[in-house]
Amino acid sequence: MPRPATLWRGFFVLLGACLFALTIRGSELPGGLTLPPIGLIAAGPLVAIVSAFASPETKWSEVLIFGFGMTVFCAGLFKYALGLPIPLAPWLLGY
């Protein structure tokens, strides 16, 4: 049986991935709740910050640097190098 701390760690990693999936393009949840699309620019750091709660040894300055660095890398790779239709910032650019 896994320790309770291990279960919480997995929960935060899974929660980060689910929030990314629900917020990058927006979602409609049961009960009429609608999540607006926030794009990769905001969803990228969000997943890093939420997933960082899985470790008690988190240094928040490193998490923020990593989150923003990975967001820039992913935007360059997926949007520009591979040409995938990933919304970067629909709230800012209006698409």
Short mmCIF file of N, CA and C in Angstrom, two decimals:
data_model
loop_
_atom_site.label_atom_id
_atom_site.label_comp_id
_atom_site.label_asym_id
_atom_site.label_seq_id
_atom_site.Cartn_x
_atom_site.Cartn_y
_atom_site.Cartn_z
N MET A 1 0.85 -1.18 0.00
CA MET A 1 0.00 0.00 0.00
C MET A 1 0.89 1.24 0.00
N PRO A 2 0.66 2.18 -0.95
CA PRO A 2 1.48 3.39 -0.98
C PRO A 2 1.24 4.27 0.24
N ARG A 3 2.28 5.00 0.61
CA ARG A 3 2.15 5.93 1.73
C ARG A 3 1.26 7.10 1.33
N PRO A 4 0.57 7.73 2.28
CA PRO A 4 -0.30 8.86 1.95
C PRO A 4 0.45 10.00 1.27
N ALA A 5 1.69 10.24 1.65
CA ALA A 5 2.45 11.33 1.02
C ALA A 5 2.68 11.04 -0.46
N THR A 6 2.90 9.77 -0.80
CA THR A 6 3.10 9.39 -2.19
C THR A 6 1.82 9.61 -2.99
N LEU A 7 0.68 9.32 -2.39
CA LEU A 7 -0.58 9.55 -3.08
C LEU A 7 -0.81 11.03 -3.36
N TRP A 8 -0.47 11.89 -2.39
CA TRP A 8 -0.63 13.33 -2.61
C TRP A 8 0.29 13.83 -3.70
N ARG A 9 1.50 13.28 -3.77
CA ARG A 9 2.43 13.70 -4.82
C ARG A 9 1.86 13.39 -6.19
N GLY A 10 1.34 12.18 -6.34
CA GLY A 10 0.73 11.80 -7.61
C GLY A 10 -0.50 12.63 -7.93
N PHE A 11 -1.27 12.97 -6.90
CA PHE A 11 -2.45 13.80 -7.10
C PHE A 11 -2.09 15.15 -7.69
N PHE A 12 -1.05 15.81 -7.15
CA PHE A 12 -0.69 17.14 -7.65
C PHE A 12 -0.12 17.08 -9.07
N VAL A 13 0.61 16.05 -9.40
CA VAL A 13 1.12 15.91 -10.77
C VAL A 13 -0.04 15.68 -11.73
N LEU A 14 -0.97 14.81 -11.36
CA LEU A 14 -2.14 14.56 -12.20
C LEU A 14 -3.03 15.80 -12.30
N LEU A 15 -3.19 16.52 -11.21
CA LEU A 15 -3.99 17.75 -11.22
C LEU A 15 -3.37 18.78 -12.17
N GLY A 16 -2.05 18.91 -12.16
CA GLY A 16 -1.39 19.84 -13.07
C GLY A 16 -1.64 19.50 -14.52
N ALA A 17 -1.54 18.21 -14.85
CA ALA A 17 -1.78 17.78 -16.23
C ALA A 17 -3.23 18.00 -16.64
N CYS A 18 -4.16 17.72 -15.73
CA CYS A 18 -5.58 17.92 -16.03
C CYS A 18 -5.92 19.40 -16.20
N LEU A 19 -5.36 20.25 -15.35
CA LEU A 19 -5.59 21.69 -15.49
C LEU A 19 -5.04 22.21 -16.81
N PHE A 20 -3.89 21.71 -17.22
CA PHE A 20 -3.33 22.09 -18.51
C PHE A 20 -4.28 21.72 -19.64
N ALA A 21 -4.77 20.49 -19.61
CA ALA A 21 -5.68 20.03 -20.66
C ALA A 21 -6.99 20.82 -20.68
N LEU A 22 -7.50 21.17 -19.51
CA LEU A 22 -8.77 21.88 -19.45
C LEU A 22 -8.66 23.36 -19.80
N THR A 23 -7.50 23.96 -19.56
CA THR A 23 -7.38 25.41 -19.73
C THR A 23 -6.70 25.87 -21.00
N ILE A 24 -5.93 25.04 -21.66
CA ILE A 24 -5.19 25.53 -22.83
C ILE A 24 -6.14 25.94 -23.95
N ARG A 25 -7.20 25.19 -24.17
CA ARG A 25 -8.18 25.54 -25.20
C ARG A 25 -9.55 25.89 -24.62
N GLY A 26 -9.69 25.84 -23.32
CA GLY A 26 -10.97 26.11 -22.70
C GLY A 26 -11.81 24.84 -22.66
N SER A 27 -12.72 24.76 -21.71
CA SER A 27 -13.56 23.57 -21.56
C SER A 27 -14.91 23.95 -21.01
N GLU A 28 -15.87 23.08 -21.29
CA GLU A 28 -17.19 23.22 -20.71
C GLU A 28 -17.40 22.03 -19.78
N LEU A 29 -17.56 22.30 -18.51
CA LEU A 29 -17.69 21.27 -17.50
C LEU A 29 -19.16 21.03 -17.18
N PRO A 30 -19.47 19.88 -16.60
CA PRO A 30 -20.86 19.62 -16.21
C PRO A 30 -21.36 20.68 -15.22
N GLY A 31 -22.61 20.99 -15.31
CA GLY A 31 -23.19 22.00 -14.42
C GLY A 31 -23.14 23.39 -15.00
N GLY A 32 -22.75 23.51 -16.27
CA GLY A 32 -22.73 24.81 -16.92
C GLY A 32 -21.48 25.64 -16.66
N LEU A 33 -20.50 25.07 -15.97
CA LEU A 33 -19.26 25.80 -15.71
C LEU A 33 -18.38 25.79 -16.96
N THR A 34 -17.93 26.95 -17.36
CA THR A 34 -17.10 27.08 -18.55
C THR A 34 -15.75 27.67 -18.15
N LEU A 35 -14.69 26.99 -18.57
CA LEU A 35 -13.33 27.50 -18.36
C LEU A 35 -12.88 28.19 -19.64
N PRO A 36 -12.49 29.44 -19.56
CA PRO A 36 -12.08 30.15 -20.77
C PRO A 36 -10.72 29.64 -21.26
N PRO A 37 -10.45 29.73 -22.55
CA PRO A 37 -9.13 29.34 -23.04
C PRO A 37 -8.08 30.35 -22.60
N ILE A 38 -7.02 29.87 -21.98
CA ILE A 38 -5.97 30.79 -21.55
C ILE A 38 -4.69 30.63 -22.37
N GLY A 39 -4.61 29.60 -23.19
CA GLY A 39 -3.48 29.42 -24.08
C GLY A 39 -2.24 28.89 -23.39
N LEU A 40 -1.23 28.62 -24.20
CA LEU A 40 0.01 28.03 -23.70
C LEU A 40 0.79 28.99 -22.81
N ILE A 41 0.70 30.28 -23.07
CA ILE A 41 1.46 31.26 -22.30
C ILE A 41 1.09 31.23 -20.82
N ALA A 42 -0.17 30.97 -20.48
CA ALA A 42 -0.59 30.91 -19.09
C ALA A 42 -0.70 29.48 -18.57
N ALA A 43 -1.08 28.53 -19.43
CA ALA A 43 -1.25 27.15 -18.99
C ALA A 43 0.09 26.46 -18.72
N GLY A 44 1.14 26.86 -19.41
CA GLY A 44 2.46 26.27 -19.19
C GLY A 44 2.99 26.51 -17.78
N PRO A 45 3.10 27.75 -17.34
CA PRO A 45 3.53 27.98 -15.96
C PRO A 45 2.55 27.44 -14.93
N LEU A 46 1.26 27.40 -15.26
CA LEU A 46 0.26 26.86 -14.33
C LEU A 46 0.55 25.40 -14.01
N VAL A 47 0.86 24.60 -15.01
CA VAL A 47 1.14 23.18 -14.76
C VAL A 47 2.42 23.02 -13.95
N ALA A 48 3.41 23.85 -14.17
CA ALA A 48 4.65 23.76 -13.39
C ALA A 48 4.40 24.13 -11.93
N ILE A 49 3.62 25.16 -11.70
CA ILE A 49 3.36 25.60 -10.32
C ILE A 49 2.51 24.58 -9.56
N VAL A 50 1.46 24.07 -10.18
CA VAL A 50 0.61 23.09 -9.50
C VAL A 50 1.37 21.80 -9.25
N SER A 51 2.17 21.35 -10.21
CA SER A 51 2.93 20.12 -10.03
C SER A 51 4.04 20.27 -9.00
N ALA A 52 4.49 21.48 -8.77
CA ALA A 52 5.55 21.71 -7.79
C ALA A 52 5.09 21.44 -6.37
N PHE A 53 3.78 21.47 -6.13
CA PHE A 53 3.26 21.15 -4.80
C PHE A 53 3.49 19.68 -4.44
N ALA A 54 3.90 18.86 -5.39
CA ALA A 54 4.13 17.43 -5.14
C ALA A 54 5.39 17.19 -4.33
N SER A 55 6.29 18.15 -4.27
CA SER A 55 7.54 17.95 -3.56
C SER A 55 7.67 18.90 -2.38
N PRO A 56 8.07 18.38 -1.23
CA PRO A 56 8.29 19.28 -0.09
C PRO A 56 9.59 20.07 -0.22
N GLU A 57 10.42 19.72 -1.17
CA GLU A 57 11.71 20.39 -1.35
C GLU A 57 11.65 21.46 -2.44
N THR A 58 10.47 21.96 -2.74
CA THR A 58 10.28 22.92 -3.81
C THR A 58 10.94 24.26 -3.48
N LYS A 59 11.68 24.77 -4.44
CA LYS A 59 12.20 26.15 -4.36
C LYS A 59 11.43 26.94 -5.41
N TRP A 60 10.60 27.87 -4.94
CA TRP A 60 9.66 28.53 -5.83
C TRP A 60 10.32 29.39 -6.89
N SER A 61 11.47 29.93 -6.60
CA SER A 61 12.16 30.70 -7.64
C SER A 61 12.57 29.79 -8.79
N GLU A 62 13.02 28.58 -8.48
CA GLU A 62 13.39 27.62 -9.52
C GLU A 62 12.17 27.15 -10.31
N VAL A 63 11.05 26.97 -9.62
CA VAL A 63 9.82 26.54 -10.29
C VAL A 63 9.37 27.59 -11.29
N LEU A 64 9.40 28.85 -10.90
CA LEU A 64 8.97 29.92 -11.80
C LEU A 64 9.88 30.05 -13.00
N ILE A 65 11.18 29.96 -12.78
CA ILE A 65 12.14 30.02 -13.89
C ILE A 65 11.93 28.84 -14.83
N PHE A 66 11.78 27.64 -14.26
CA PHE A 66 11.56 26.44 -15.07
C PHE A 66 10.24 26.53 -15.84
N GLY A 67 9.18 26.98 -15.16
CA GLY A 67 7.87 27.08 -15.81
C GLY A 67 7.88 28.04 -16.99
N PHE A 68 8.45 29.20 -16.81
CA PHE A 68 8.49 30.17 -17.90
C PHE A 68 9.47 29.74 -18.99
N GLY A 69 10.58 29.12 -18.61
CA GLY A 69 11.54 28.62 -19.60
C GLY A 69 10.95 27.52 -20.47
N MET A 70 10.24 26.58 -19.84
CA MET A 70 9.62 25.50 -20.60
C MET A 70 8.49 26.02 -21.48
N THR A 71 7.81 27.05 -21.03
CA THR A 71 6.74 27.64 -21.83
C THR A 71 7.31 28.26 -23.09
N VAL A 72 8.40 28.99 -22.96
CA VAL A 72 9.04 29.60 -24.14
C VAL A 72 9.56 28.50 -25.08
N PHE A 73 10.17 27.47 -24.50
CA PHE A 73 10.68 26.36 -25.32
C PHE A 73 9.53 25.65 -26.05
N CYS A 74 8.43 25.35 -25.34
CA CYS A 74 7.31 24.64 -25.95
C CYS A 74 6.63 25.50 -27.02
N ALA A 75 6.52 26.80 -26.78
CA ALA A 75 5.93 27.68 -27.79
C ALA A 75 6.79 27.70 -29.04
N GLY A 76 8.09 27.80 -28.86
CA GLY A 76 8.98 27.78 -30.02
C GLY A 76 8.94 26.47 -30.76
N LEU A 77 8.93 25.37 -30.03
CA LEU A 77 8.94 24.05 -30.66
C LEU A 77 7.61 23.72 -31.33
N PHE A 78 6.53 23.76 -30.57
CA PHE A 78 5.26 23.27 -31.10
C PHE A 78 4.56 24.27 -32.02
N LYS A 79 4.61 25.55 -31.69
CA LYS A 79 3.90 26.55 -32.49
C LYS A 79 4.69 26.94 -33.74
N TYR A 80 5.98 27.20 -33.56
CA TYR A 80 6.76 27.75 -34.68
C TYR A 80 7.57 26.69 -35.43
N ALA A 81 8.27 25.81 -34.74
CA ALA A 81 9.10 24.82 -35.44
C ALA A 81 8.24 23.73 -36.09
N LEU A 82 7.23 23.23 -35.37
CA LEU A 82 6.39 22.16 -35.90
C LEU A 82 5.11 22.66 -36.54
N GLY A 83 4.76 23.90 -36.30
CA GLY A 83 3.58 24.50 -36.93
C GLY A 83 2.25 23.95 -36.43
N LEU A 84 2.19 23.49 -35.20
CA LEU A 84 0.94 22.95 -34.65
C LEU A 84 0.00 24.09 -34.25
N PRO A 85 -1.30 23.87 -34.37
CA PRO A 85 -2.27 24.93 -34.06
C PRO A 85 -2.54 25.05 -32.56
N ILE A 86 -1.54 25.43 -31.80
CA ILE A 86 -1.67 25.60 -30.36
C ILE A 86 -1.89 27.09 -30.06
N PRO A 87 -2.96 27.42 -29.35
CA PRO A 87 -3.19 28.84 -29.02
C PRO A 87 -2.18 29.32 -27.98
N LEU A 88 -1.51 30.41 -28.30
CA LEU A 88 -0.52 30.95 -27.35
C LEU A 88 -1.18 31.82 -26.30
N ALA A 89 -1.93 32.81 -26.72
CA ALA A 89 -2.58 33.71 -25.77
C ALA A 89 -3.87 34.25 -26.39
N PRO A 90 -4.94 33.43 -26.42
CA PRO A 90 -6.18 33.91 -27.05
C PRO A 90 -6.79 35.11 -26.36
N TRP A 91 -6.57 35.28 -25.07
CA TRP A 91 -7.08 36.42 -24.33
C TRP A 91 -6.36 37.71 -24.71
N LEU A 92 -5.14 37.59 -25.28
CA LEU A 92 -4.35 38.75 -25.65
C LEU A 92 -4.41 39.01 -27.14
N LEU A 93 -4.34 37.94 -27.93
CA LEU A 93 -4.28 38.07 -29.38
C LEU A 93 -5.64 38.00 -30.06
N GLY A 94 -6.66 37.54 -29.35
CA GLY A 94 -8.02 37.56 -29.87
C GLY A 94 -8.36 36.47 -30.87
N TYR A 95 -7.81 35.29 -30.75
CA TYR A 95 -8.21 34.20 -31.65
C TYR A 95 -8.75 33.04 -30.86
#
